[in-house]
Structure formats: structure tokens, C-alpha cells
Short mmCIF file of C-alpha atoms and ligand atoms in Angstrom, two decimals:
data_model
loop_
_atom_site.label_atom_id
_atom_site.label_comp_id
_atom_site.label_asym_id
_atom_site.label_seq_id
_atom_site.Cartn_x
_atom_site.Cartn_y
_atom_site.Cartn_z
CA MET A 1128 129.45 110.17 81.91
CA ILE A 1129 127.62 110.92 85.02
CA ALA A 1130 126.72 114.58 84.02
CA THR A 1131 125.28 113.32 80.60
CA GLU A 1132 123.14 110.77 82.19
CA ALA A 1133 122.19 113.30 84.99
CA ASN A 1134 120.90 115.44 82.57
CA PHE A 1135 119.20 112.41 80.50
CA ALA A 1136 117.66 111.47 83.76
CA SER A 1137 116.38 115.20 84.42
CA ASP A 1138 114.86 115.68 81.18
CA LEU A 1139 112.79 112.41 81.44
CA LEU A 1140 111.59 113.45 84.74
CA ASP A 1141 110.32 116.81 83.40
CA GLU A 1142 108.50 114.85 80.82
CA LEU A 1143 107.00 112.40 83.08
CA PHE A 1144 106.36 114.41 86.11
CA PRO A 1145 103.13 116.27 84.99
CA ILE A 1146 101.50 113.22 83.51
CA CYS A 1147 98.50 111.78 85.92
CA ARG A 1148 98.87 108.04 86.16
CA SER A 1149 97.06 105.47 88.13
CA ILE A 1150 96.91 101.34 88.07
CA THR A 1151 95.06 101.64 84.64
CA GLY A 1152 94.61 104.30 82.02
CA ASN A 1153 95.86 106.43 79.39
CA GLY A 1154 98.57 107.72 81.99
CA VAL A 1155 100.23 104.50 82.14
CA ARG A 1156 100.11 103.88 78.24
CA GLN A 1157 101.76 107.81 77.70
CA THR A 1158 104.32 106.89 80.25
CA LEU A 1159 105.09 103.23 78.90
CA ASN A 1160 105.34 105.06 75.42
CA ILE A 1161 107.85 107.82 76.73
CA LEU A 1162 109.98 105.09 78.37
CA SER A 1163 109.62 102.59 75.23
CA ARG A 1164 112.02 105.35 73.13
CA THR A 1165 115.13 104.03 75.21
CA MET A 1166 113.65 100.71 76.65
CA ASN A 1167 111.90 99.38 73.29
CA LEU A 1168 109.12 97.97 75.48
CA ASN A 1169 106.67 95.26 74.25
CA ILE A 1170 103.26 96.87 75.47
CA HIS A 1171 100.56 94.44 76.75
CA GLU A 1172 97.00 95.08 77.50
CA ILE A 1173 95.29 93.02 79.61
CA PRO A 1174 91.33 93.09 79.81
CA SER A 1175 89.33 94.33 82.71
CA GLY A 1176 87.58 91.35 84.46
CA LYS A 1177 90.36 88.91 83.79
CA HIS A 1178 91.04 86.67 86.73
CA VAL A 1179 95.01 86.79 87.63
CA TYR A 1180 95.40 84.51 90.59
CA ASP A 1181 93.15 85.61 93.40
CA TRP A 1182 92.73 89.02 91.95
CA VAL A 1183 90.66 90.28 88.95
CA ILE A 1184 91.67 93.36 86.76
CA PRO A 1185 89.73 96.47 87.46
CA LYS A 1186 88.04 98.52 85.29
CA GLU A 1187 89.81 101.28 83.80
CA TRP A 1188 90.11 104.80 85.00
CA ASN A 1189 90.92 107.91 83.08
CA ILE A 1190 90.36 111.45 84.29
CA ASN A 1191 90.07 114.68 82.21
CA ASP A 1192 89.27 117.51 84.84
CA ALA A 1193 88.10 118.06 88.39
CA TYR A 1194 87.65 121.17 90.58
CA ILE A 1195 85.95 122.62 93.39
CA ALA A 1196 84.68 126.40 92.59
CA ASP A 1197 83.31 128.68 94.86
CA HIS A 1198 80.17 130.56 93.94
CA SER A 1199 82.01 133.27 91.87
CA GLY A 1200 83.05 130.32 89.69
CA LYS A 1201 86.59 130.44 91.03
CA ARG A 1202 88.29 126.99 91.22
CA VAL A 1203 89.44 126.74 94.80
CA ILE A 1204 90.87 123.42 94.12
CA ASP A 1205 91.92 122.78 90.71
CA PHE A 1206 93.22 119.25 89.25
CA ARG A 1207 94.68 120.99 86.30
CA GLU A 1208 97.31 122.64 88.94
CA ASN A 1209 98.11 119.44 90.49
CA ASN A 1210 96.65 115.93 89.57
CA LEU A 1211 96.96 114.89 93.30
CA HIS A 1212 93.89 116.96 94.16
CA VAL A 1213 91.66 113.97 93.15
CA MET A 1214 91.72 110.45 94.71
CA SER A 1215 92.96 108.12 92.15
CA TYR A 1216 89.71 106.04 90.89
CA SER A 1217 87.38 108.93 91.94
CA THR A 1218 83.80 108.25 90.76
CA PRO A 1219 82.61 110.85 88.68
CA VAL A 1220 80.65 113.97 90.53
CA ASN A 1221 78.87 116.91 89.22
CA ALA A 1222 77.22 118.62 91.99
CA ARG A 1223 76.51 121.70 94.10
CA MET A 1224 77.06 121.02 97.78
CA SER A 1225 77.66 122.79 101.15
CA PHE A 1226 80.75 122.61 102.68
CA ASP A 1227 79.55 120.16 105.36
CA GLU A 1228 78.27 117.88 102.48
CA LEU A 1229 81.66 118.44 101.10
CA ARG A 1230 83.91 117.86 104.11
CA PRO A 1231 83.64 114.14 104.29
CA HIS A 1232 85.32 114.01 100.87
CA LEU A 1233 88.14 116.24 101.60
CA GLN A 1234 91.32 114.79 102.73
CA THR A 1235 94.58 116.56 104.28
CA LEU A 1236 97.75 115.77 106.19
CA PRO A 1237 97.69 118.17 109.11
CA GLU A 1238 101.50 117.24 110.22
CA ILE A 1239 102.30 118.61 106.98
CA PRO A 1240 100.13 121.70 106.31
CA ASP A 1241 101.73 122.59 102.97
CA ALA A 1242 101.49 119.19 101.52
CA ILE A 1243 98.81 117.43 99.37
CA PRO A 1244 98.46 114.04 100.43
CA TYR A 1245 98.43 111.13 97.61
CA ARG A 1246 95.16 108.74 98.13
CA THR A 1247 93.56 106.05 96.32
CA SER A 1248 90.61 104.24 96.25
CA TYR A 1249 91.06 101.46 93.64
CA PHE A 1250 88.84 98.90 95.02
CA LYS A 1251 86.51 100.45 96.52
CA GLU A 1252 83.92 103.11 94.73
CA ASP A 1253 84.15 106.41 96.15
CA TRP A 1254 85.48 109.70 95.48
CA ALA A 1255 87.70 112.55 97.35
CA PHE A 1256 89.53 115.55 96.67
CA CYS A 1257 93.06 115.86 98.68
CA LEU A 1258 94.43 119.32 99.37
CA SER A 1259 96.82 120.93 101.81
CA GLN A 1260 95.79 121.76 105.28
CA LYS A 1261 96.16 125.21 104.55
CA GLN A 1262 93.79 125.23 101.64
CA LEU A 1263 91.23 123.51 103.81
CA ASP A 1264 91.57 126.03 106.49
CA GLY A 1265 91.37 128.72 103.75
CA LEU A 1266 87.89 127.55 102.69
CA ASP A 1267 84.80 129.37 103.64
CA LYS A 1268 82.95 126.94 105.65
CA ASN A 1269 79.41 128.70 105.16
CA GLN A 1270 79.63 128.56 101.12
CA PHE A 1271 78.14 126.29 98.93
CA TYR A 1272 80.62 124.68 96.20
CA ASP A 1273 80.51 123.31 92.78
CA VAL A 1274 82.46 120.13 92.77
CA VAL A 1275 83.06 118.34 89.48
CA ILE A 1276 85.38 115.13 89.06
CA ASP A 1277 85.02 114.65 85.03
CA SER A 1278 86.26 110.89 85.28
CA GLU A 1279 85.38 107.75 83.69
CA ILE A 1280 85.45 104.11 85.15
CA LYS A 1281 84.67 101.59 82.57
CA ASN A 1282 85.73 98.18 81.10
CA GLY A 1283 89.05 98.58 79.28
CA HIS A 1284 92.52 97.38 80.10
CA LEU A 1285 95.41 97.25 82.49
CA THR A 1286 98.77 98.21 80.53
CA LEU A 1287 102.25 96.93 81.05
CA GLY A 1288 105.37 96.31 79.17
CA ASP A 1289 108.58 94.68 79.12
CA SER A 1290 111.59 93.89 77.42
CA LEU A 1291 114.62 91.29 77.55
CA LEU A 1292 118.06 91.84 77.15
CA GLU A 1293 119.27 88.66 76.28
CA GLY A 1294 122.84 87.25 77.34
CA THR A 1295 124.79 84.28 76.87
CA SER A 1296 125.36 82.71 80.58
CA GLY A 1297 121.80 81.43 80.27
CA LYS A 1298 120.97 83.05 83.62
CA GLU A 1299 118.40 85.75 83.71
CA TYR A 1300 117.73 88.53 86.19
CA LEU A 1301 114.44 90.87 86.60
CA ILE A 1302 114.70 94.25 87.10
CA SER A 1303 111.35 95.33 87.74
CA THR A 1304 109.43 98.99 88.58
CA TYR A 1305 106.39 100.36 88.62
CA CYS A 1306 104.61 103.36 86.96
CA CYS A 1307 101.25 103.94 88.72
CA HIS A 1308 101.71 107.29 90.72
CA PRO A 1309 100.83 110.66 89.53
CA SER A 1310 103.03 113.73 89.74
CA MET A 1311 105.60 112.27 92.50
CA ALA A 1312 109.20 112.06 92.03
CA ASN A 1313 110.98 109.92 94.17
CA ASP A 1314 108.12 107.51 94.60
CA ASN A 1315 107.49 106.63 91.71
CA LEU A 1316 109.17 108.14 88.85
CA SER A 1317 112.80 107.42 90.29
CA GLY A 1318 112.20 103.79 89.31
CA PRO A 1319 111.36 104.10 85.97
CA ILE A 1320 114.04 106.64 85.28
CA VAL A 1321 116.90 104.57 87.05
CA SER A 1322 115.61 101.39 85.39
CA THR A 1323 115.78 103.51 81.89
CA LEU A 1324 119.22 104.18 82.54
CA LEU A 1325 120.18 100.75 83.39
CA TYR A 1326 118.95 99.67 80.09
CA LYS A 1327 120.58 101.93 78.35
CA LYS A 1328 123.62 101.19 80.00
CA LEU A 1329 123.42 97.52 79.81
CA LYS A 1330 122.93 97.98 75.99
CA GLU A 1331 125.99 100.25 75.63
CA ARG A 1332 128.42 98.30 77.90
CA GLY A 1333 127.31 94.87 77.10
CA HIS A 1334 126.33 92.11 79.40
CA TYR A 1335 126.81 88.31 79.95
CA HIS A 1336 123.34 87.55 81.65
CA SER A 1337 119.94 88.14 80.39
CA TYR A 1338 117.82 90.98 81.75
CA ARG A 1339 114.03 91.05 81.87
CA PHE A 1340 112.62 94.78 82.37
CA VAL A 1341 109.33 95.26 83.42
CA VAL A 1342 107.43 98.39 84.05
CA LEU A 1343 103.77 97.98 85.41
CA PRO A 1344 101.31 99.40 87.88
CA GLU A 1345 102.74 98.30 91.44
CA THR A 1346 101.02 95.31 92.94
CA ILE A 1347 98.10 94.27 90.47
CA GLY A 1348 100.57 94.70 87.37
CA ALA A 1349 103.33 92.61 89.07
CA ILE A 1350 100.34 89.91 89.76
CA THR A 1351 99.14 90.34 86.33
CA TYR A 1352 102.58 89.77 84.90
CA LEU A 1353 103.40 86.59 86.91
CA SER A 1354 100.28 85.20 85.94
CA GLU A 1355 100.58 85.85 82.24
CA ASN A 1356 104.28 84.68 82.31
CA GLU A 1357 104.38 82.01 85.12
CA THR A 1358 106.96 79.70 83.32
CA GLU A 1359 109.17 82.42 81.92
CA MET A 1360 109.27 83.78 85.76
CA GLN A 1361 109.99 80.58 87.40
CA LYS A 1362 113.54 80.53 85.80
CA LEU A 1363 114.69 83.68 86.95
CA GLN A 1364 117.87 83.85 89.34
CA GLY A 1365 116.76 86.85 90.95
CA GLY A 1366 116.07 90.53 90.42
CA PHE A 1367 115.67 94.10 91.58
CA VAL A 1368 112.51 96.13 92.30
CA VAL A 1369 113.74 99.74 91.61
CA THR A 1370 111.95 101.94 93.65
CA THR A 1371 112.62 105.31 95.55
CA CYS A 1372 116.02 105.70 94.53
CA GLY A 1373 116.49 109.54 93.84
CA GLY A 1374 116.00 111.48 96.92
CA PRO A 1375 118.69 113.45 98.89
CA GLY A 1376 118.93 111.07 101.77
CA GLY A 1377 120.73 107.88 102.31
CA TYR A 1378 121.43 104.81 100.36
CA GLY A 1379 119.15 101.67 101.62
CA HIS A 1380 119.30 97.86 100.94
CA LYS A 1381 116.14 96.15 101.07
CA GLU A 1382 117.26 92.54 101.47
CA THR A 1383 115.98 89.54 99.66
CA PHE A 1384 113.72 87.12 101.64
CA GLN A 1385 116.73 84.93 101.85
CA GLY A 1386 118.84 87.83 103.43
CA ASN A 1387 122.28 86.36 101.97
CA HIS A 1388 121.55 85.49 98.42
CA GLU A 1389 124.07 86.42 96.05
CA LEU A 1390 122.20 89.69 95.49
CA ASP A 1391 122.34 90.72 98.80
CA ARG A 1392 126.18 89.94 99.15
CA ALA A 1393 126.84 91.87 95.74
CA VAL A 1394 124.97 95.27 97.02
CA ARG A 1395 126.76 95.35 100.42
CA LEU A 1396 130.12 94.59 98.87
CA ILE A 1397 129.87 97.35 96.30
CA PHE A 1398 128.98 99.81 99.10
CA ARG A 1399 131.86 98.26 101.34
CA ASP A 1400 134.17 98.85 98.18
CA ALA A 1401 132.73 102.15 97.48
CA ASN A 1402 133.18 103.32 101.30
CA THR A 1403 129.83 104.49 101.08
CA ASP A 1404 127.25 103.96 104.13
CA LEU A 1405 124.42 101.79 103.38
CA ILE A 1406 121.15 101.55 105.37
CA SER A 1407 120.08 97.61 105.57
CA TYR A 1408 116.28 96.66 105.57
CA PRO A 1409 115.82 93.15 106.44
CA PHE A 1410 112.94 91.66 104.44
CA VAL A 1411 109.49 92.13 105.50
CA PRO A 1412 106.45 91.22 103.55
CA ASP A 1413 105.22 94.80 103.08
CA GLY A 1414 106.68 97.21 100.32
CA SER A 1415 106.72 96.80 96.76
CA ASP A 1416 106.64 93.90 94.23
CA GLU A 1417 109.08 91.75 95.88
CA ARG A 1418 105.89 90.62 97.83
CA GLN A 1419 104.75 89.04 94.58
CA TYR A 1420 108.11 87.88 92.94
CA SER A 1421 109.20 86.35 96.08
CA SER A 1422 105.67 84.77 97.21
CA PRO A 1423 105.71 80.67 97.67
CA GLY A 1424 104.50 79.82 94.44
CA PHE A 1425 107.72 81.82 92.77
CA ARG A 1426 110.53 82.60 95.61
CA ILE A 1427 112.31 84.92 93.19
CA PRO A 1428 114.93 86.53 95.43
CA VAL A 1429 114.55 90.37 94.87
CA THR A 1430 116.44 93.29 96.39
CA THR A 1431 116.23 97.07 95.99
CA ILE A 1432 118.65 99.61 96.35
CA SER A 1433 117.12 102.93 97.52
CA LYS A 1434 117.89 106.59 98.23
CA ASP A 1435 115.07 107.96 100.60
CA LYS A 1436 113.32 104.43 100.83
CA TYR A 1437 109.51 104.60 100.63
CA TYR A 1438 107.85 105.10 104.18
CA GLU A 1439 111.28 106.51 105.26
CA TYR A 1440 111.07 110.20 104.42
CA PRO A 1441 108.47 112.61 105.32
CA TYR A 1442 107.32 113.82 101.99
CA TYR A 1443 106.35 110.03 101.03
CA HIS A 1444 103.05 110.13 99.26
CA THR A 1445 102.82 113.82 99.10
CA SER A 1446 103.09 116.65 96.77
CA LEU A 1447 106.42 117.46 98.18
CA ASP A 1448 107.78 114.50 96.80
CA ASN A 1449 108.35 116.45 93.57
CA LYS A 1450 111.40 117.88 91.52
CA ALA A 1451 112.83 119.78 94.13
CA PHE A 1452 113.16 116.54 96.20
CA VAL A 1453 114.82 114.22 93.39
CA THR A 1454 117.65 115.51 90.96
CA GLY A 1455 119.03 114.02 87.83
CA GLU A 1456 122.37 113.64 89.66
CA ASN A 1457 120.97 111.46 92.27
CA LEU A 1458 119.38 109.19 89.73
CA ALA A 1459 122.34 108.91 87.82
CA LEU A 1460 124.48 108.07 90.83
CA THR A 1461 121.95 105.55 92.00
CA ALA A 1462 121.84 103.79 88.56
CA GLU A 1463 125.70 103.59 88.50
CA TYR A 1464 125.47 101.82 91.68
CA TYR A 1465 123.17 99.35 90.47
CA MET A 1466 125.31 98.98 87.57
CA LYS A 1467 128.09 98.14 90.26
CA ALA A 1468 125.93 95.44 91.65
CA ILE A 1469 125.33 93.92 88.29
CA ALA A 1470 129.02 93.82 87.40
CA VAL A 1471 129.21 91.97 90.54
CA LEU A 1472 126.64 89.32 89.27
CA GLU A 1473 128.27 89.61 85.70
CA LYS A 1474 131.75 88.28 86.74
CA ASN A 1475 131.22 86.38 89.85
CA ARG A 1476 132.32 82.75 89.56
CA VAL A 1477 133.33 79.67 91.53
CA TYR A 1478 137.02 78.28 91.08
CA ARG A 1479 138.82 75.40 92.37
CA SER A 1480 142.40 75.19 93.15
CA LEU A 1481 144.79 73.13 90.96
CA ASN A 1482 147.39 73.25 93.94
CA PRO A 1483 145.16 72.44 96.71
CA LYS A 1484 147.74 70.63 98.96
CA CYS A 1485 149.63 73.05 100.86
CA GLU A 1486 150.55 76.67 99.33
CA PRO A 1487 151.60 77.08 95.53
CA GLN A 1488 155.13 78.53 95.11
CA LEU A 1489 154.43 82.01 93.89
CA GLY A 1490 157.68 83.48 93.24
CA LYS A 1491 158.40 80.54 90.75
CA ARG A 1492 155.62 81.87 88.83
CA ASN A 1493 156.63 85.65 89.10
CA LEU A 1494 153.71 86.31 91.52
CA TYR A 1495 156.20 87.12 94.53
CA PRO A 1496 157.64 90.75 94.21
CA SER A 1497 161.25 89.77 95.08
CA THR A 1498 162.21 91.66 92.11
CA GLY A 1499 160.92 94.73 89.95
CA GLY A 1500 160.38 92.52 86.91
CA GLY A 1501 158.20 90.32 89.03
CA GLN A 1502 156.21 93.32 90.28
CA LYS A 1503 155.36 94.71 87.08
CA GLN A 1504 153.42 91.26 85.86
CA ILE A 1505 151.50 91.16 89.32
CA ALA A 1506 150.45 94.87 88.69
CA ALA A 1507 149.04 93.51 85.54
CA GLY A 1508 146.44 91.46 87.54
CA ALA A 1509 144.71 93.94 89.96
CA VAL A 1510 143.57 97.72 89.49
CA ASN A 1511 143.15 99.18 93.06
CA SER A 1512 145.26 97.43 95.45
CA ASP A 1513 149.31 97.75 95.76
CA ILE A 1514 151.96 95.07 95.23
CA ASN A 1515 152.14 93.69 98.63
CA ASN A 1516 148.50 93.61 99.01
CA GLN A 1517 148.14 91.63 95.60
CA VAL A 1518 150.35 88.74 97.25
CA ASP A 1519 147.77 88.87 100.16
CA ILE A 1520 145.09 88.68 97.82
CA ILE A 1521 146.45 85.59 95.97
CA CYS A 1522 147.04 84.06 99.13
CA TRP A 1523 143.61 84.64 100.10
CA MET A 1524 142.22 83.60 96.95
CA MET A 1525 144.22 80.29 96.84
CA PHE A 1526 143.18 79.62 100.35
CA LEU A 1527 139.36 79.74 99.65
CA ALA A 1528 139.43 78.11 96.08
CA ASP A 1529 137.96 74.83 97.15
CA GLY A 1530 134.93 75.10 94.76
CA LYS A 1531 132.75 76.23 97.48
CA HIS A 1532 133.66 79.72 97.77
CA ASP A 1533 132.73 82.24 94.98
CA LEU A 1534 134.92 85.69 94.13
CA ILE A 1535 132.57 87.71 96.26
CA ASP A 1536 133.37 85.23 99.46
CA MET A 1537 136.74 85.85 98.58
CA ALA A 1538 136.41 89.90 98.42
CA GLU A 1539 134.18 89.38 101.75
CA ARG A 1540 136.74 87.40 103.76
CA SER A 1541 139.90 89.12 102.33
CA GLY A 1542 138.48 92.53 102.61
CA TYR A 1543 140.09 93.40 99.23
CA PRO A 1544 137.94 95.08 96.25
CA PHE A 1545 135.81 92.68 94.18
CA GLU A 1546 137.39 94.20 91.23
CA ASP A 1547 140.95 93.17 91.93
CA ILE A 1548 139.95 89.84 93.16
CA SER A 1549 138.11 89.09 89.72
CA HIS A 1550 141.27 90.68 87.48
CA LEU A 1551 143.60 88.45 89.77
CA ALA A 1552 141.30 85.01 89.15
CA ASP A 1553 141.96 85.51 85.22
CA ARG A 1554 145.96 85.82 86.03
CA LEU A 1555 145.72 82.73 88.31
CA VAL A 1556 143.98 80.76 85.62
CA GLU A 1557 146.69 81.78 83.20
CA GLU A 1558 149.15 80.54 85.91
CA GLY A 1559 147.53 77.23 86.04
CA LEU A 1560 146.93 77.42 89.60
CA LEU A 1561 142.88 77.91 89.56
CA GLU A 1562 140.18 76.21 87.31
CA LEU A 1563 136.82 77.51 86.67
CA ILE A 1564 133.97 75.22 87.74
CA GLU A 1565 130.98 77.26 86.88
ZN1 ZN B 2134 103.62 104.39 96.44
#
């Protein structure tokens, strides 16, 4: 299973990696079309100049080619070798200039001399080339250079995609990711790839809740989407922003603004149950699109499971965040953790005890392992814990079943796996000891 998904993820990474994306333009369209093969996205085009809350959709940017050539005509910096070489939204240029004239338009990252930095200038007209410090050091400072950026900024559209997987529970969750970065793997292709895996798995495995998948340019895309779908978005229970989740580092959990929402508790629980370390990142109004979704007008609780979270790894926003940094295996593993968290949301319920006054007598219901026969029946209820633990789990569940504690609480308080709690809940309902109240 994981191997097939790892191959799928790694093929998708190979296909998406070379595309030059920005917040608008053909790179976004091409990316959405590729994702659409699996996710069945509805593609929406929103025109430049349209007001979306306090913002305006910018003009559309596209680029064909760009280079800096020396006097012999040799390209010393070439967009075709790496699309990070041009600052996103660079205005067109076609000029011969001295190194000193060119220098203010060259950006490097001296701390990592081999890396090309990723730079953007969406809302201020400007142009720049980004190159490694080593490339800059190698340029002849006494030469003239031919500098060409064959780009176009004109009225067009902002493109985004969405797809709704409808369930029957009446509850809807958001799975949002962005697709506006050029050739970088962890930030940001890991997000769209893991989202695609989630879509595929939910379709294959079935689901109780509805899941709204959105793939859009970060910030301006999320603002646009909220503005275009205000009523629908206000109905969401919560969601995930899927970003930076395929690196070699540890798993992280950016908490919702509430910090202890069902989503946070689900994420913590599945990592506890998997005995896997999880770095907690309390909510800050900085980061990705949770800033928009959780703003006062919406207050949608949104969380993120990351693996090498943005800001936290040295290759962040550089050319070294590449296909050597992100593997199909890590993408498939992260998708499986997201699915585990989703499985908790799918199965979490609140029950009330039908025997609230003192303990129920488990023995007469064959729930107490006094004989071999009794043990077998209990064993049918749980998958991970042994017989004696199952009695302990039942005691915890009956103790907490006051209509206020959900199954996540029961797993947290008892220390037992959520999966066993959930299985035993069905058994206790059959025995007439619990009643579902939600
Ligand atoms: Zn980024």
C-alpha cells in the first residue's frame, strides 16, 4: 500500500517539479490540470482587478525565458536551468548593462553559498535575478551583460481549484493546500501531492463526513476563495492546511487558534498512539492560509501536520528544497498520518451511560474475563489491547460516559488506543450499556 502510494507521489513530484508557478499564470493552470486527473477539481478563473475583501486580484504574470549573458553570448544565469533564477512577477527587461548597474538586481543567500534563493515581488513592480553566492562570486565584475526577462504582466485571471467529496454526516471539513511556488519540493509541492493522496484514499476507503478540497495560490488565493464562497465556508467544522510535509525531519503540529479543538486532540492522539514524536507549534497569526480561514469573520479552526515545517529547515525557500530533500516515501507516510487523524474525526462520538448509577456488573454480560469463553467475546471488541486491558478500557469508558466526554477524551484519559475505544463503544452499545447522543 505505502509502496504504491510512494511511487504515485514520487511520479507526481517528478511531473510537477519543473513547472514555473506563481500566484497567477499558466504554471498554476498546468499544475491544477495535472492534479485534476486524480482530484476532479473544478477550475475557477477570477479576473484581475476584482476586489476580494481588502485586496485586489493582481494582473496575471507569465514568463517564457530569462537570462544574463556575457559578452560572448554565453548564458551565465539561465532561467531554463532553474526557474528560481527569476524573481516571481519580475517585469520584462531587455538591456545591456554593466555589472555595477546589474548588481542591485541580483539576490543571493550568502549563508548557503550553493543555494539560489526564492524571491517574489507580487505587489510592487520590480525585477531581479536570484543566484547562488558562488555564481555571483564567479561573475566578471568588469564586463557588460545582456539582461533579458521575457515576461508579461497584464490583465488576466487568478486560477484556483476545488472539489467536494460529499459524506452523509452533515459535517464538512476543509483540506486546503497552495500551488504558487516554482520548482521547490517541500515548500510547496509536498502540500498538493499529499492532498491528492488524501483525496484518493478518502474516495477508496469511503467517508462519513464531507471533505472540501481546495488548491489555490497562497494568501491571495485563500482570500479570493473565502470571498467567493462565504456562505459555504462559514459552515465548515474545521480543516487542515497541508504544507511542508515531505522532508527528512520530524513531524510537527501547528495547532488551531483554539489550541485544544477536536482537530488538535485528534492529531496529538494519533501520534501518541503511533508512538511517534511530534513537535508542537502553538498557533501564531503567521504561516499559511490558516491566517485567512481562522480570521474573525470565519474562525474556522485549521491545523497542519508538517514534516520539516516552513521556516524551520535551512533549505526553506531555496533551490536546495528539491527532489533530493523530499521523497515519495515521506509523502506517503505523511498522508497516512493525515488519514489516521481523519479516521479519528470520522469515528469520534459522544455516548451516555445507560447505567450511570454505580458500576455495571460486567461479569453477567460476559464482559469480565472470568472464563475462557468470556475472554473471546471481549476480544472481539478491541484490536490492540489484551484482555485485562479491555476490562480497564471498559471501566474508563463507563466512568466517562456522562454525555460530556467524547471518545477522544476517553482515549486521552485512559491512555488506551483510540481504535480500541472506538471498537469497544460499539460493543457497549450492543450490550445496552451506552447510548449514542450525537
Ligand atoms: Zn513558501
